[in-house]
mmCIF file of N, CA and C in Angstrom:
data_model
loop_
_atom_site.group_PDB
_atom_site.id
_atom_site.type_symbol
_atom_site.label_atom_id
_atom_site.label_comp_id
_atom_site.label_asym_id
_atom_site.label_seq_id
_atom_site.Cartn_x
_atom_site.Cartn_y
_atom_site.Cartn_z
ATOM 1 N N UNK Q 29 0.821 -1.203 0.000
ATOM 2 C CA UNK Q 29 0.000 0.000 0.000
ATOM 3 C C UNK Q 29 0.858 1.258 0.000
ATOM 4 N N UNK Q 30 2.150 1.156 0.215
ATOM 5 C CA UNK Q 30 2.991 2.348 0.190
ATOM 6 C C UNK Q 30 3.058 3.004 1.547
ATOM 7 N N UNK Q 31 3.793 4.058 1.594
ATOM 8 C CA UNK Q 31 3.973 4.785 2.840
ATOM 9 C C UNK Q 31 2.743 5.645 3.101
ATOM 10 N N UNK Q 32 1.896 5.201 3.982
ATOM 11 C CA UNK Q 32 0.615 5.867 4.264
ATOM 12 C C UNK Q 32 0.810 7.291 4.788
ATOM 13 N N UNK Q 33 1.945 7.570 5.437
ATOM 14 C CA UNK Q 33 2.168 8.897 5.998
ATOM 15 C C UNK Q 33 2.389 9.958 4.922
ATOM 16 N N UNK Q 34 2.649 9.553 3.680
ATOM 17 C CA UNK Q 34 2.847 10.535 2.617
ATOM 18 C C UNK Q 34 1.550 10.854 1.882
ATOM 19 N N UNK Q 35 0.461 10.300 2.332
ATOM 20 C CA UNK Q 35 -0.832 10.530 1.687
ATOM 21 C C UNK Q 35 -1.746 11.282 2.657
ATOM 22 N N UNK Q 36 -2.277 12.388 2.194
ATOM 23 C CA UNK Q 36 -3.215 13.147 3.010
ATOM 24 C C UNK Q 36 -2.548 14.077 3.998
ATOM 25 N N UNK Q 37 -1.341 14.551 3.665
ATOM 26 C CA UNK Q 37 -0.662 15.486 4.554
ATOM 27 C C UNK Q 37 -1.379 16.840 4.531
ATOM 28 N N UNK Q 38 -1.103 17.645 5.522
ATOM 29 C CA UNK Q 38 -1.732 18.976 5.592
ATOM 30 C C UNK Q 38 -1.399 19.799 4.345
ATOM 31 N N UNK Q 39 -0.159 19.709 3.871
ATOM 32 C CA UNK Q 39 0.233 20.460 2.677
ATOM 33 C C UNK Q 39 -0.507 19.994 1.434
ATOM 34 N N UNK Q 40 -0.701 18.688 1.306
ATOM 35 C CA UNK Q 40 -1.448 18.165 0.157
ATOM 36 C C UNK Q 40 -2.897 18.606 0.193
ATOM 37 N N UNK Q 41 -3.480 18.578 1.353
ATOM 38 C CA UNK Q 41 -4.877 18.998 1.491
ATOM 39 C C UNK Q 41 -5.029 20.486 1.176
ATOM 40 N N UNK Q 42 -4.123 21.315 1.713
ATOM 41 C CA UNK Q 42 -4.192 22.762 1.449
ATOM 42 C C UNK Q 42 -3.985 23.065 -0.029
ATOM 43 N N UNK Q 43 -2.993 22.407 -0.649
ATOM 44 C CA UNK Q 43 -2.707 22.654 -2.063
ATOM 45 C C UNK Q 43 -3.902 22.272 -2.928
ATOM 46 N N UNK Q 44 -4.540 21.158 -2.607
ATOM 47 C CA UNK Q 44 -5.691 20.698 -3.384
ATOM 48 C C UNK Q 44 -6.871 21.630 -3.194
ATOM 49 N N UNK Q 45 -7.126 22.038 -1.961
ATOM 50 C CA UNK Q 45 -8.240 22.975 -1.702
ATOM 51 C C UNK Q 45 -8.026 24.300 -2.435
ATOM 52 N N UNK Q 46 -6.800 24.827 -2.377
ATOM 53 C CA UNK Q 46 -6.515 26.117 -3.012
ATOM 54 C C UNK Q 46 -6.685 26.034 -4.523
ATOM 55 N N UNK Q 47 -6.155 24.966 -5.130
ATOM 56 C CA UNK Q 47 -6.282 24.793 -6.575
ATOM 57 C C UNK Q 47 -7.744 24.622 -6.974
ATOM 58 N N UNK Q 48 -8.474 23.828 -6.217
ATOM 59 C CA UNK Q 48 -9.884 23.598 -6.519
ATOM 60 C C UNK Q 48 -10.679 24.906 -6.425
ATOM 61 N N UNK Q 49 -10.429 25.703 -5.397
ATOM 62 C CA UNK Q 49 -11.135 26.977 -5.238
ATOM 63 C C UNK Q 49 -10.812 27.926 -6.394
ATOM 64 N N UNK Q 50 -9.529 28.017 -6.731
ATOM 65 C CA UNK Q 50 -9.146 28.894 -7.833
ATOM 66 C C UNK Q 50 -9.823 28.457 -9.129
ATOM 67 N N UNK Q 51 -9.768 27.166 -9.414
ATOM 68 C CA UNK Q 51 -10.381 26.653 -10.648
ATOM 69 C C UNK Q 51 -11.890 26.909 -10.668
ATOM 70 N N UNK Q 52 -12.547 26.698 -9.542
ATOM 71 C CA UNK Q 52 -13.995 26.946 -9.463
ATOM 72 C C UNK Q 52 -14.280 28.440 -9.639
ATOM 73 N N UNK Q 53 -13.550 29.287 -8.905
ATOM 74 C CA UNK Q 53 -13.790 30.725 -8.942
ATOM 75 C C UNK Q 53 -13.483 31.347 -10.301
ATOM 76 N N UNK Q 54 -12.556 30.727 -11.050
ATOM 77 C CA UNK Q 54 -12.144 31.278 -12.336
ATOM 78 C C UNK Q 54 -12.703 30.488 -13.513
ATOM 79 N N UNK Q 55 -13.728 29.695 -13.215
ATOM 80 C CA UNK Q 55 -14.580 29.035 -14.205
ATOM 81 C C UNK Q 55 -13.872 27.992 -15.075
ATOM 82 N N UNK Q 56 -13.099 27.143 -14.413
ATOM 83 C CA UNK Q 56 -12.539 26.002 -15.137
ATOM 84 C C UNK Q 56 -13.680 25.028 -15.424
ATOM 85 N N UNK Q 57 -13.456 24.108 -16.322
ATOM 86 C CA UNK Q 57 -14.436 23.084 -16.663
ATOM 87 C C UNK Q 57 -14.915 22.398 -15.373
ATOM 88 N N UNK Q 58 -16.220 22.341 -15.128
ATOM 89 C CA UNK Q 58 -16.733 21.732 -13.901
ATOM 90 C C UNK Q 58 -16.263 20.287 -13.683
ATOM 91 N N UNK Q 59 -15.983 19.558 -14.756
ATOM 92 C CA UNK Q 59 -15.477 18.189 -14.607
ATOM 93 C C UNK Q 59 -14.155 18.188 -13.837
ATOM 94 N N UNK Q 60 -13.251 19.108 -14.158
ATOM 95 C CA UNK Q 60 -11.958 19.142 -13.491
ATOM 96 C C UNK Q 60 -12.084 19.626 -12.045
ATOM 97 N N UNK Q 61 -12.999 20.551 -11.805
ATOM 98 C CA UNK Q 61 -13.252 20.988 -10.427
ATOM 99 C C UNK Q 61 -13.782 19.804 -9.615
ATOM 100 N N UNK Q 62 -14.687 19.043 -10.207
ATOM 101 C CA UNK Q 62 -15.230 17.854 -9.544
ATOM 102 C C UNK Q 62 -14.128 16.836 -9.254
ATOM 103 N N UNK Q 63 -13.227 16.626 -10.224
ATOM 104 C CA UNK Q 63 -12.137 15.666 -10.038
ATOM 105 C C UNK Q 63 -11.175 16.125 -8.944
ATOM 106 N N UNK Q 64 -10.968 17.430 -8.820
ATOM 107 C CA UNK Q 64 -10.150 17.926 -7.714
ATOM 108 C C UNK Q 64 -10.841 17.637 -6.377
ATOM 109 N N UNK Q 65 -12.158 17.747 -6.352
ATOM 110 C CA UNK Q 65 -12.918 17.373 -5.154
ATOM 111 C C UNK Q 65 -12.777 15.893 -4.843
ATOM 112 N N UNK Q 66 -12.789 15.062 -5.887
ATOM 113 C CA UNK Q 66 -12.561 13.623 -5.700
ATOM 114 C C UNK Q 66 -11.171 13.372 -5.129
ATOM 115 N N UNK Q 67 -10.180 14.103 -5.645
ATOM 116 C CA UNK Q 67 -8.807 13.956 -5.165
ATOM 117 C C UNK Q 67 -8.719 14.352 -3.699
ATOM 118 N N UNK Q 68 -9.388 15.432 -3.331
ATOM 119 C CA UNK Q 68 -9.388 15.884 -1.936
ATOM 120 C C UNK Q 68 -9.975 14.810 -1.030
ATOM 121 N N UNK Q 69 -11.103 14.251 -1.438
ATOM 122 C CA UNK Q 69 -11.722 13.184 -0.642
ATOM 123 C C UNK Q 69 -10.798 11.974 -0.545
ATOM 124 N N UNK Q 70 -10.131 11.630 -1.638
ATOM 125 C CA UNK Q 70 -9.212 10.495 -1.636
ATOM 126 C C UNK Q 70 -8.020 10.766 -0.722
ATOM 127 N N UNK Q 71 -7.520 11.992 -0.733
ATOM 128 C CA UNK Q 71 -6.424 12.345 0.168
ATOM 129 C C UNK Q 71 -6.865 12.221 1.629
ATOM 130 N N UNK Q 72 -8.057 12.723 1.910
ATOM 131 C CA UNK Q 72 -8.578 12.635 3.283
ATOM 132 C C UNK Q 72 -8.719 11.184 3.731
ATOM 133 N N UNK Q 73 -9.051 10.298 2.787
ATOM 134 C CA UNK Q 73 -9.221 8.874 3.096
ATOM 135 C C UNK Q 73 -7.951 8.056 2.890
ATOM 136 N N UNK Q 74 -6.876 8.747 2.517
ATOM 137 C CA UNK Q 74 -5.578 8.099 2.267
ATOM 138 C C UNK Q 74 -5.698 6.977 1.226
ATOM 139 N N UNK Q 75 -6.475 7.270 0.183
ATOM 140 C CA UNK Q 75 -6.729 6.326 -0.896
ATOM 141 C C UNK Q 75 -5.759 6.614 -2.045
ATOM 142 N N UNK Q 76 -4.602 5.983 -1.990
ATOM 143 C CA UNK Q 76 -3.536 6.236 -2.961
ATOM 144 C C UNK Q 76 -3.987 5.970 -4.388
ATOM 145 N N UNK Q 77 -4.665 4.878 -4.631
ATOM 146 C CA UNK Q 77 -5.057 4.520 -5.997
ATOM 147 C C UNK Q 77 -5.957 5.585 -6.611
ATOM 148 N N UNK Q 78 -6.890 6.088 -5.834
ATOM 149 C CA UNK Q 78 -7.815 7.120 -6.334
ATOM 150 C C UNK Q 78 -7.081 8.428 -6.614
ATOM 151 N N UNK Q 79 -6.161 8.794 -5.707
ATOM 152 C CA UNK Q 79 -5.367 10.013 -5.916
ATOM 153 C C UNK Q 79 -4.557 9.890 -7.199
ATOM 154 N N UNK Q 80 -3.892 8.759 -7.372
ATOM 155 C CA UNK Q 80 -3.063 8.565 -8.555
ATOM 156 C C UNK Q 80 -3.907 8.576 -9.829
ATOM 157 N N UNK Q 81 -5.119 8.079 -9.773
ATOM 158 C CA UNK Q 81 -6.014 8.109 -10.921
ATOM 159 C C UNK Q 81 -6.357 9.525 -11.339
ATOM 160 N N UNK Q 82 -6.646 10.376 -10.363
ATOM 161 C CA UNK Q 82 -6.952 11.773 -10.680
ATOM 162 C C UNK Q 82 -5.711 12.456 -11.237
ATOM 163 N N UNK Q 83 -4.565 12.233 -10.621
ATOM 164 C CA UNK Q 83 -3.337 12.862 -11.103
ATOM 165 C C UNK Q 83 -3.031 12.440 -12.544
ATOM 166 N N UNK Q 84 -3.303 11.196 -12.877
ATOM 167 C CA UNK Q 84 -3.061 10.711 -14.239
ATOM 168 C C UNK Q 84 -3.952 11.466 -15.231
ATOM 169 N N UNK Q 85 -5.217 11.656 -14.879
ATOM 170 C CA UNK Q 85 -6.133 12.408 -15.733
ATOM 171 C C UNK Q 85 -5.610 13.827 -15.973
ATOM 172 N N UNK Q 86 -5.020 14.428 -14.952
ATOM 173 C CA UNK Q 86 -4.584 15.819 -15.036
ATOM 174 C C UNK Q 86 -3.264 15.978 -15.787
ATOM 175 N N UNK Q 87 -2.566 14.886 -16.073
ATOM 176 C CA UNK Q 87 -1.302 14.960 -16.805
ATOM 177 C C UNK Q 87 -1.514 15.127 -18.296
ATOM 178 N N UNK Q 88 -2.631 14.674 -18.803
ATOM 179 C CA UNK Q 88 -2.861 14.680 -20.244
ATOM 180 C C UNK Q 88 -3.007 16.106 -20.768
ATOM 181 N N UNK Q 89 -2.372 16.345 -21.890
ATOM 182 C CA UNK Q 89 -2.443 17.651 -22.532
ATOM 183 C C UNK Q 89 -3.248 17.516 -23.820
ATOM 184 N N UNK Q 90 -3.501 18.622 -24.436
ATOM 185 C CA UNK Q 90 -4.238 18.620 -25.693
ATOM 186 C C UNK Q 90 -5.519 19.416 -25.576
ATOM 187 N N UNK Q 91 -6.197 19.533 -26.665
ATOM 188 C CA UNK Q 91 -7.426 20.312 -26.720
ATOM 189 C C UNK Q 91 -8.466 19.759 -25.743
ATOM 190 N N UNK Q 92 -8.987 20.632 -24.918
ATOM 191 C CA UNK Q 92 -10.011 20.249 -23.956
ATOM 192 C C UNK Q 92 -9.472 19.628 -22.677
ATOM 193 N N UNK Q 93 -8.154 19.545 -22.556
ATOM 194 C CA UNK Q 93 -7.567 18.946 -21.356
ATOM 195 C C UNK Q 93 -7.555 19.945 -20.198
ATOM 196 N N UNK Q 94 -7.213 19.433 -19.039
ATOM 197 C CA UNK Q 94 -7.089 20.260 -17.843
ATOM 198 C C UNK Q 94 -6.134 21.436 -18.083
ATOM 199 N N UNK Q 95 -5.017 21.173 -18.766
ATOM 200 C CA UNK Q 95 -4.019 22.217 -18.996
ATOM 201 C C UNK Q 95 -4.382 23.164 -20.132
ATOM 202 N N UNK Q 96 -5.347 22.796 -20.948
ATOM 203 C CA UNK Q 96 -5.787 23.615 -22.071
ATOM 204 C C UNK Q 96 -6.840 24.610 -21.581
ATOM 205 N N UNK Q 97 -6.372 25.578 -20.798
ATOM 206 C CA UNK Q 97 -7.304 26.503 -20.153
ATOM 207 C C UNK Q 97 -6.589 27.796 -19.830
ATOM 208 N N UNK Q 98 -7.279 28.871 -19.986
ATOM 209 C CA UNK Q 98 -6.816 30.184 -19.521
ATOM 210 C C UNK Q 98 -7.866 30.685 -18.529
ATOM 211 N N UNK Q 99 -7.458 30.876 -17.297
ATOM 212 C CA UNK Q 99 -8.435 31.333 -16.297
ATOM 213 C C UNK Q 99 -8.991 32.711 -16.649
ATOM 214 N N UNK Q 100 -10.242 32.873 -16.336
ATOM 215 C CA UNK Q 100 -10.905 34.158 -16.571
ATOM 216 C C UNK Q 100 -10.599 35.129 -15.436
ATOM 217 N N UNK Q 101 -10.509 36.378 -15.768
ATOM 218 C CA UNK Q 101 -10.413 37.434 -14.754
ATOM 219 C C UNK Q 101 -11.797 37.551 -14.137
ATOM 220 N N UNK Q 102 -11.870 37.417 -12.817
ATOM 221 C CA UNK Q 102 -13.182 37.443 -12.158
ATOM 222 C C UNK Q 102 -13.296 38.515 -11.082
ATOM 223 N N UNK Q 103 -12.233 39.260 -10.858
ATOM 224 C CA UNK Q 103 -12.273 40.304 -9.831
ATOM 225 C C UNK Q 103 -11.628 41.574 -10.379
ATOM 226 N N UNK Q 104 -12.046 42.708 -9.850
ATOM 227 C CA UNK Q 104 -11.536 43.997 -10.321
ATOM 228 C C UNK Q 104 -10.025 44.144 -10.141
ATOM 229 N N UNK Q 105 -9.482 43.493 -9.136
ATOM 230 C CA UNK Q 105 -8.044 43.636 -8.858
ATOM 231 C C UNK Q 105 -7.189 42.619 -9.621
ATOM 232 N N UNK Q 106 -7.758 41.896 -10.570
ATOM 233 C CA UNK Q 106 -7.032 40.903 -11.353
ATOM 234 C C UNK Q 106 -6.845 41.390 -12.788
ATOM 235 N N UNK Q 107 -5.822 40.842 -13.432
ATOM 236 C CA UNK Q 107 -5.652 41.012 -14.874
ATOM 237 C C UNK Q 107 -5.235 39.655 -15.436
ATOM 238 N N UNK Q 108 -5.266 39.490 -16.751
ATOM 239 C CA UNK Q 108 -4.965 38.175 -17.335
ATOM 240 C C UNK Q 108 -3.601 37.604 -16.917
ATOM 241 N N UNK Q 109 -2.583 38.454 -16.861
ATOM 242 C CA UNK Q 109 -1.256 37.959 -16.471
ATOM 243 C C UNK Q 109 -1.264 37.447 -15.035
ATOM 244 N N UNK Q 110 -1.928 38.156 -14.151
ATOM 245 C CA UNK Q 110 -2.001 37.760 -12.748
ATOM 246 C C UNK Q 110 -2.695 36.407 -12.592
ATOM 247 N N UNK Q 111 -3.873 36.250 -13.188
ATOM 248 C CA UNK Q 111 -4.603 34.990 -12.988
ATOM 249 C C UNK Q 111 -3.869 33.817 -13.622
ATOM 250 N N UNK Q 112 -3.207 34.034 -14.749
ATOM 251 C CA UNK Q 112 -2.450 32.943 -15.352
ATOM 252 C C UNK Q 112 -1.246 32.563 -14.483
ATOM 253 N N UNK Q 113 -0.578 33.548 -13.916
ATOM 254 C CA UNK Q 113 0.569 33.282 -13.040
ATOM 255 C C UNK Q 113 0.136 32.543 -11.786
ATOM 256 N N UNK Q 114 -0.957 32.965 -11.186
ATOM 257 C CA UNK Q 114 -1.464 32.283 -9.993
ATOM 258 C C UNK Q 114 -1.881 30.863 -10.341
ATOM 259 N N UNK Q 115 -2.530 30.678 -11.470
ATOM 260 C CA UNK Q 115 -2.954 29.342 -11.921
ATOM 261 C C UNK Q 115 -1.757 28.411 -12.016
ATOM 262 N N UNK Q 116 -0.704 28.844 -12.714
ATOM 263 C CA UNK Q 116 0.456 27.962 -12.886
ATOM 264 C C UNK Q 116 1.161 27.718 -11.559
ATOM 265 N N UNK Q 117 1.204 28.710 -10.680
ATOM 266 C CA UNK Q 117 1.835 28.526 -9.363
ATOM 267 C C UNK Q 117 1.050 27.536 -8.511
ATOM 268 N N UNK Q 118 -0.264 27.665 -8.485
ATOM 269 C CA UNK Q 118 -1.083 26.721 -7.716
ATOM 270 C C UNK Q 118 -0.976 25.313 -8.279
ATOM 271 N N UNK Q 119 -0.968 25.205 -9.595
ATOM 272 C CA UNK Q 119 -0.855 23.899 -10.234
ATOM 273 C C UNK Q 119 0.499 23.252 -9.912
ATOM 274 N N UNK Q 120 1.576 24.030 -9.997
ATOM 275 C CA UNK Q 120 2.910 23.499 -9.688
ATOM 276 C C UNK Q 120 3.007 23.087 -8.219
ATOM 277 N N UNK Q 121 2.450 23.893 -7.340
ATOM 278 C CA UNK Q 121 2.476 23.572 -5.908
ATOM 279 C C UNK Q 121 1.708 22.282 -5.634
ATOM 280 N N UNK Q 122 0.570 22.107 -6.287
ATOM 281 C CA UNK Q 122 -0.240 20.900 -6.108
ATOM 282 C C UNK Q 122 0.531 19.671 -6.566
ATOM 283 N N UNK Q 123 1.113 19.754 -7.756
ATOM 284 C CA UNK Q 123 1.886 18.618 -8.270
ATOM 285 C C UNK Q 123 3.069 18.301 -7.362
ATOM 286 N N UNK Q 124 3.740 19.324 -6.889
ATOM 287 C CA UNK Q 124 4.883 19.108 -5.996
ATOM 288 C C UNK Q 124 4.434 18.446 -4.688
ATOM 289 N N UNK Q 125 3.363 18.937 -4.110
ATOM 290 C CA UNK Q 125 2.874 18.384 -2.844
ATOM 291 C C UNK Q 125 2.477 16.920 -2.987
ATOM 292 N N UNK Q 126 1.883 16.565 -4.111
ATOM 293 C CA UNK Q 126 1.427 15.187 -4.304
ATOM 294 C C UNK Q 126 2.502 14.270 -4.885
ATOM 295 N N UNK Q 127 3.607 14.836 -5.330
ATOM 296 C CA UNK Q 127 4.649 14.016 -5.970
ATOM 297 C C UNK Q 127 5.265 12.986 -5.034
ATOM 298 N N UNK Q 128 5.210 13.202 -3.735
ATOM 299 C CA UNK Q 128 5.805 12.239 -2.783
ATOM 300 C C UNK Q 128 4.972 10.980 -2.616
ATOM 301 N N UNK Q 129 3.747 11.006 -3.064
ATOM 302 C CA UNK Q 129 2.858 9.861 -2.878
ATOM 303 C C UNK Q 129 3.370 8.631 -3.616
ATOM 304 N N UNK Q 130 3.913 8.809 -4.786
ATOM 305 C CA UNK Q 130 4.331 7.678 -5.588
ATOM 306 C C UNK Q 130 5.751 7.207 -5.284
ATOM 307 N N UNK Q 131 6.455 7.895 -4.401
ATOM 308 C CA UNK Q 131 7.819 7.531 -4.063
ATOM 309 C C UNK Q 131 7.816 6.446 -2.994
ATOM 310 N N UNK Q 132 8.770 5.534 -3.066
ATOM 311 C CA UNK Q 132 8.854 4.503 -2.023
ATOM 312 C C UNK Q 132 9.116 5.135 -0.671
ATOM 313 N N UNK Q 133 8.443 4.632 0.337
ATOM 314 C CA UNK Q 133 8.568 5.205 1.673
ATOM 315 C C UNK Q 133 9.559 4.481 2.477
#
């Protein structure tokens, strides 16, 4: 089952919540927001297989993929460069936080 202590850490939960909120607030495809919610639940339940399944879905590129998106500006204090930078930072942080799950413990 792997090193259970590397699944569902506080950092992984925070990174997933932040990414999910940003994606929801900036109108990402509802399917991907839902899958981030599934990932959060899997992290809370320390379900490695489910987490890895969601991460695999999010790796795919191409038209209509998770990465094929430009977040919308949704607040007066935002501009396109800002929301895109925050999007990529949150995405990188999420991937980094979850990257330890697949490593041998």
